[in-house]
Short mmCIF file of N, CA and C in Angstrom, two decimals:
data_model
loop_
_atom_site.label_atom_id
_atom_site.label_comp_id
_atom_site.label_asym_id
_atom_site.label_seq_id
_atom_site.Cartn_x
_atom_site.Cartn_y
_atom_site.Cartn_z
N MET A 1 32.83 39.51 -82.30
CA MET A 1 33.97 39.35 -83.09
C MET A 1 34.88 38.06 -82.81
N GLN A 2 34.97 38.36 -81.33
CA GLN A 2 35.86 37.41 -80.73
C GLN A 2 35.13 35.82 -80.86
N GLU A 3 33.83 35.86 -80.74
CA GLU A 3 33.31 34.70 -80.52
C GLU A 3 33.39 34.03 -82.01
N GLN A 4 33.27 34.78 -83.00
CA GLN A 4 33.61 34.22 -84.58
C GLN A 4 34.83 33.58 -84.52
N THR A 5 36.24 34.37 -83.81
CA THR A 5 37.62 34.03 -83.96
C THR A 5 37.49 32.71 -83.13
N VAL A 6 36.92 32.26 -81.97
CA VAL A 6 37.26 31.08 -81.08
C VAL A 6 36.68 30.51 -81.81
N GLU A 7 35.27 30.30 -82.24
CA GLU A 7 34.52 29.44 -83.31
C GLU A 7 35.57 29.06 -84.72
N ASN A 8 36.36 29.84 -85.18
CA ASN A 8 37.03 29.43 -86.57
C ASN A 8 38.46 28.74 -86.18
N GLU A 9 38.82 29.06 -84.89
CA GLU A 9 40.18 28.55 -84.68
C GLU A 9 39.78 26.97 -83.93
N THR A 10 38.86 26.98 -83.19
CA THR A 10 38.64 25.64 -82.55
C THR A 10 38.39 24.95 -83.83
N ARG A 11 37.42 25.30 -84.57
CA ARG A 11 37.26 24.52 -86.41
C ARG A 11 38.56 23.98 -87.01
N MET A 12 39.34 25.28 -87.27
CA MET A 12 40.33 24.53 -87.51
C MET A 12 41.70 23.67 -86.79
N TYR A 13 41.66 23.95 -86.01
CA TYR A 13 42.34 22.90 -85.01
C TYR A 13 41.87 21.39 -84.58
N LEU A 14 40.34 21.65 -84.81
CA LEU A 14 40.06 20.03 -84.63
C LEU A 14 40.07 19.27 -86.23
N PHE A 15 39.87 20.25 -86.95
CA PHE A 15 40.32 19.60 -88.58
C PHE A 15 41.79 18.89 -88.58
N ASP A 16 42.95 20.07 -88.02
CA ASP A 16 44.41 19.24 -88.08
C ASP A 16 43.72 18.12 -87.28
N LEU A 17 43.66 18.05 -86.22
CA LEU A 17 43.73 16.77 -85.31
C LEU A 17 43.22 15.82 -85.92
N MET A 18 42.01 15.63 -86.81
CA MET A 18 41.22 14.76 -87.08
C MET A 18 41.95 14.17 -88.48
N ASN A 19 42.82 15.15 -88.94
CA ASN A 19 43.39 14.48 -90.02
C ASN A 19 44.72 14.17 -89.58
N THR A 20 45.51 14.45 -88.87
CA THR A 20 46.80 13.79 -88.27
C THR A 20 45.98 12.28 -87.57
N ALA A 21 45.06 12.51 -86.81
CA ALA A 21 44.77 11.18 -86.39
C ALA A 21 44.55 10.16 -87.62
N LYS A 22 43.92 10.41 -88.75
CA LYS A 22 43.80 9.62 -90.04
C LYS A 22 45.04 9.10 -90.54
N GLU A 23 45.94 10.43 -90.60
CA GLU A 23 47.13 10.28 -91.49
C GLU A 23 48.10 8.88 -90.62
N HIS A 24 48.17 9.35 -89.17
CA HIS A 24 48.82 7.95 -88.44
C HIS A 24 48.35 6.83 -87.97
N GLY A 25 47.07 6.64 -88.67
CA GLY A 25 46.11 5.42 -88.10
C GLY A 25 46.04 5.44 -86.70
N PHE A 26 45.50 6.65 -86.10
CA PHE A 26 45.00 6.01 -84.73
C PHE A 26 44.17 5.06 -84.37
N LYS A 27 44.42 4.62 -83.11
CA LYS A 27 43.64 3.69 -82.75
C LYS A 27 42.25 4.06 -81.69
N ALA A 28 41.64 3.32 -81.27
CA ALA A 28 40.22 3.81 -80.47
C ALA A 28 41.24 4.44 -79.02
N ASP A 29 41.96 3.63 -78.69
CA ASP A 29 42.50 4.20 -77.43
C ASP A 29 43.64 5.08 -77.36
N ASP A 30 43.81 5.74 -78.85
CA ASP A 30 44.62 6.80 -79.09
C ASP A 30 44.00 8.19 -78.44
N ASN A 31 44.51 8.89 -77.61
CA ASN A 31 43.51 10.01 -77.32
C ASN A 31 44.42 11.01 -77.30
N TRP A 32 43.71 12.50 -77.81
CA TRP A 32 44.83 13.51 -77.76
C TRP A 32 45.21 13.95 -76.25
N GLN A 33 46.16 14.19 -75.68
CA GLN A 33 46.25 15.20 -74.53
C GLN A 33 46.34 16.78 -74.76
N LEU A 34 45.46 17.86 -74.30
CA LEU A 34 45.66 19.00 -75.01
C LEU A 34 46.38 19.79 -73.59
N SER A 35 47.00 20.62 -74.01
CA SER A 35 47.80 21.69 -73.01
C SER A 35 47.68 22.64 -73.39
N LEU A 36 47.74 24.07 -72.51
CA LEU A 36 48.21 25.07 -72.74
C LEU A 36 49.51 25.37 -72.32
N VAL A 37 50.61 25.74 -73.35
CA VAL A 37 52.06 26.01 -72.92
C VAL A 37 53.05 26.86 -73.44
N THR A 38 53.90 27.04 -72.77
CA THR A 38 54.90 28.33 -72.97
C THR A 38 55.68 27.74 -74.41
N ASP A 39 56.22 28.47 -75.14
CA ASP A 39 57.24 28.36 -76.11
C ASP A 39 58.23 27.10 -75.95
N LYS A 40 58.69 27.44 -74.82
CA LYS A 40 59.93 25.88 -74.30
C LYS A 40 59.25 25.10 -74.15
N GLU A 41 58.14 24.91 -73.77
CA GLU A 41 57.36 23.53 -73.30
C GLU A 41 56.25 23.22 -74.92
N ARG A 42 56.41 23.96 -75.58
CA ARG A 42 55.98 23.23 -76.74
C ARG A 42 57.18 22.73 -77.66
N SER A 43 58.24 23.34 -77.50
CA SER A 43 59.25 22.64 -78.15
C SER A 43 59.50 21.27 -77.68
N ARG A 44 59.80 21.19 -76.37
CA ARG A 44 60.08 19.93 -75.52
C ARG A 44 58.64 19.03 -75.91
N ILE A 45 57.65 19.05 -75.94
CA ILE A 45 56.73 18.06 -76.31
C ILE A 45 57.01 17.71 -77.65
N GLN A 46 56.93 18.73 -78.68
CA GLN A 46 57.45 18.44 -80.22
C GLN A 46 58.73 17.24 -79.99
N LYS A 47 59.74 17.93 -79.28
CA LYS A 47 60.53 16.82 -79.49
C LYS A 47 60.52 15.41 -79.05
N ASN A 48 59.56 15.26 -77.72
CA ASN A 48 59.51 14.20 -77.22
C ASN A 48 58.19 13.22 -78.14
N TYR A 49 57.11 13.92 -78.61
CA TYR A 49 56.32 12.79 -79.27
C TYR A 49 55.83 13.70 -80.32
N HIS A 50 55.37 12.35 -81.21
CA HIS A 50 54.54 12.55 -82.44
C HIS A 50 54.05 11.70 -82.90
N PRO A 51 52.96 12.07 -83.47
CA PRO A 51 52.51 13.40 -84.03
C PRO A 51 52.38 14.87 -82.91
N THR A 52 52.42 15.71 -83.36
CA THR A 52 51.79 16.84 -82.17
C THR A 52 51.33 17.85 -83.25
N ILE A 53 50.21 18.45 -82.64
CA ILE A 53 49.67 19.54 -83.36
C ILE A 53 49.47 20.99 -82.25
N ALA A 54 50.31 21.73 -82.92
CA ALA A 54 50.53 23.12 -81.93
C ALA A 54 49.93 24.30 -82.75
N ALA A 55 49.71 25.32 -81.88
CA ALA A 55 48.69 26.73 -82.39
C ALA A 55 49.27 27.51 -81.73
N LYS A 56 49.89 28.62 -81.95
CA LYS A 56 50.11 29.78 -81.55
C LYS A 56 48.82 30.94 -81.34
N MET A 57 48.17 30.94 -80.34
CA MET A 57 47.02 31.97 -80.13
C MET A 57 47.11 33.23 -79.64
N PHE A 58 46.35 34.26 -79.97
CA PHE A 58 46.06 35.61 -78.54
C PHE A 58 45.92 34.92 -77.40
N PRO A 59 46.36 35.61 -76.30
CA PRO A 59 45.73 35.45 -75.28
C PRO A 59 44.37 34.99 -74.95
N GLU A 60 43.57 36.18 -75.70
CA GLU A 60 42.13 36.70 -75.33
C GLU A 60 41.39 35.13 -75.96
N VAL A 61 42.25 34.59 -76.81
CA VAL A 61 41.19 33.42 -77.72
C VAL A 61 41.96 31.94 -77.20
N LEU A 62 42.78 31.97 -76.69
CA LEU A 62 43.72 30.49 -76.22
C LEU A 62 42.72 30.03 -75.01
N LEU A 63 42.20 30.53 -74.01
CA LEU A 63 41.53 29.64 -73.19
C LEU A 63 39.85 29.08 -73.68
N PRO A 64 39.52 30.11 -74.21
CA PRO A 64 38.27 29.78 -74.94
C PRO A 64 38.27 28.54 -75.88
N VAL A 65 39.44 28.87 -76.93
CA VAL A 65 39.48 27.66 -78.06
C VAL A 65 40.12 26.28 -76.91
N PHE A 66 40.92 26.54 -76.20
CA PHE A 66 40.75 25.53 -75.20
C PHE A 66 39.62 24.52 -74.66
N HIS A 67 39.09 25.45 -74.07
CA HIS A 67 37.71 24.65 -73.61
C HIS A 67 36.74 24.22 -74.56
N SER A 68 36.94 24.68 -75.58
CA SER A 68 35.84 24.55 -76.80
C SER A 68 36.36 23.20 -77.51
N VAL A 69 37.84 23.07 -77.74
CA VAL A 69 38.13 22.21 -78.28
C VAL A 69 38.09 20.82 -77.43
N LYS A 70 38.47 21.05 -76.03
CA LYS A 70 38.23 19.98 -74.81
C LYS A 70 36.71 19.51 -75.28
N SER A 71 36.03 20.51 -74.82
CA SER A 71 34.85 20.06 -75.01
C SER A 71 33.95 19.38 -76.29
N LYS A 72 34.48 19.71 -77.30
CA LYS A 72 34.29 19.16 -78.74
C LYS A 72 34.84 17.42 -78.71
N LEU A 73 35.95 17.31 -77.84
CA LEU A 73 36.51 15.89 -78.01
C LEU A 73 36.13 15.11 -76.77
N HIS A 74 34.69 15.52 -76.16
CA HIS A 74 34.18 15.18 -75.17
C HIS A 74 35.16 14.58 -73.99
N GLN A 75 36.29 15.57 -73.50
CA GLN A 75 37.41 15.89 -72.47
C GLN A 75 36.71 16.48 -71.55
N THR A 76 36.96 16.47 -70.12
CA THR A 76 36.39 17.04 -69.22
C THR A 76 37.73 17.76 -68.62
N LEU A 77 37.66 19.00 -67.86
CA LEU A 77 38.64 19.51 -67.71
C LEU A 77 39.49 19.05 -66.16
N ASN A 78 40.51 18.84 -66.18
CA ASN A 78 41.05 18.66 -64.68
C ASN A 78 41.01 19.48 -63.26
N SER A 79 41.41 19.16 -62.49
CA SER A 79 41.18 20.38 -61.23
C SER A 79 42.24 21.47 -61.74
N GLU A 80 43.41 21.31 -62.21
CA GLU A 80 44.32 22.31 -62.84
C GLU A 80 43.90 23.11 -63.85
N GLU A 81 43.35 22.33 -65.03
CA GLU A 81 42.84 23.08 -66.01
C GLU A 81 41.93 24.08 -65.69
N GLN A 82 40.97 23.74 -64.64
CA GLN A 82 40.02 24.54 -64.17
C GLN A 82 40.41 25.65 -63.50
N LEU A 83 41.54 25.90 -63.07
CA LEU A 83 42.23 26.98 -62.20
C LEU A 83 42.88 27.97 -63.52
N ILE A 84 42.91 27.68 -64.49
CA ILE A 84 43.33 28.46 -65.52
C ILE A 84 42.81 29.56 -66.05
N ASN A 85 43.03 30.74 -65.94
CA ASN A 85 42.36 32.03 -66.29
C ASN A 85 43.24 32.52 -67.07
N THR A 86 42.70 34.24 -67.51
CA THR A 86 43.47 34.88 -68.61
C THR A 86 44.32 35.65 -67.87
N LYS A 87 44.22 35.67 -66.08
CA LYS A 87 45.74 36.21 -65.74
C LYS A 87 46.98 35.16 -65.66
N SER A 88 46.36 33.87 -65.65
CA SER A 88 47.22 33.24 -65.30
C SER A 88 47.84 32.89 -66.73
N ILE A 89 47.16 33.11 -67.75
CA ILE A 89 47.77 32.77 -69.27
C ILE A 89 49.07 33.79 -69.36
N SER A 90 48.55 34.91 -68.98
CA SER A 90 49.42 36.11 -69.41
C SER A 90 50.79 36.06 -68.38
N ALA A 91 50.58 35.49 -66.75
CA ALA A 91 51.43 35.42 -66.37
C ALA A 91 52.47 34.29 -66.41
N GLU A 92 51.83 33.40 -66.99
CA GLU A 92 52.71 31.96 -67.04
C GLU A 92 53.36 32.05 -68.54
N ASP A 93 52.92 33.01 -69.43
CA ASP A 93 53.37 33.24 -70.74
C ASP A 93 53.20 32.06 -71.43
N LEU A 94 51.88 31.71 -71.40
CA LEU A 94 51.08 30.55 -72.27
C LEU A 94 50.48 31.19 -73.66
N LYS A 95 51.22 30.27 -74.47
CA LYS A 95 51.05 31.22 -75.67
C LYS A 95 50.41 29.79 -77.28
N PHE A 96 50.54 28.78 -76.43
CA PHE A 96 50.22 27.67 -77.39
C PHE A 96 49.26 26.65 -77.05
N LEU A 97 48.49 26.19 -77.94
CA LEU A 97 47.44 25.05 -77.44
C LEU A 97 48.36 23.61 -78.39
N VAL A 98 48.70 23.07 -77.46
CA VAL A 98 49.25 21.72 -77.89
C VAL A 98 48.52 20.28 -77.64
N ALA A 99 48.36 19.65 -78.64
CA ALA A 99 48.36 18.52 -78.79
C ALA A 99 48.70 17.10 -79.01
N PHE A 100 48.98 16.27 -78.13
CA PHE A 100 50.03 15.09 -78.33
C PHE A 100 49.10 13.87 -77.42
N VAL A 101 49.83 12.62 -77.99
CA VAL A 101 49.16 11.23 -77.63
C VAL A 101 50.34 11.03 -76.75
N PRO A 102 50.17 10.64 -75.49
CA PRO A 102 51.08 10.44 -74.55
C PRO A 102 51.71 8.84 -74.71
N THR A 103 50.87 8.12 -75.27
CA THR A 103 51.51 6.74 -75.36
C THR A 103 52.06 6.45 -77.03
N ARG A 104 52.35 7.79 -77.71
CA ARG A 104 53.01 8.07 -79.04
C ARG A 104 54.42 8.46 -78.87
N PRO A 105 55.55 8.31 -78.06
CA PRO A 105 56.79 8.87 -77.83
C PRO A 105 57.57 8.74 -79.20
N ARG A 106 58.25 9.69 -79.36
CA ARG A 106 58.86 9.97 -80.57
C ARG A 106 60.34 9.09 -80.23
N THR A 107 60.43 8.09 -81.39
CA THR A 107 61.20 7.50 -81.60
C THR A 107 62.61 7.50 -82.21
#
């Protein structure tokens, strides 16, 4: 059941990313940066960057969806991201998967 949930969440999130990229005329060098964040960090990112895609997820699917989306976007996990596990998600109160493009600050 959880595997199906992860697959569905991944599919919906990627769909949102692709639609948003088309809507905003992304160029080849506009790459999404994915982050697992708290509610406060999500607000800050949404305030500072446009567009952003944020999805709130249950802790047990957040990490597998993050890994799946990164994989489908052909992005490798950096050393910090490799250290994230279900315990750190709970301990740090990470609830959102957020995507933004660092080269597109909100004006």
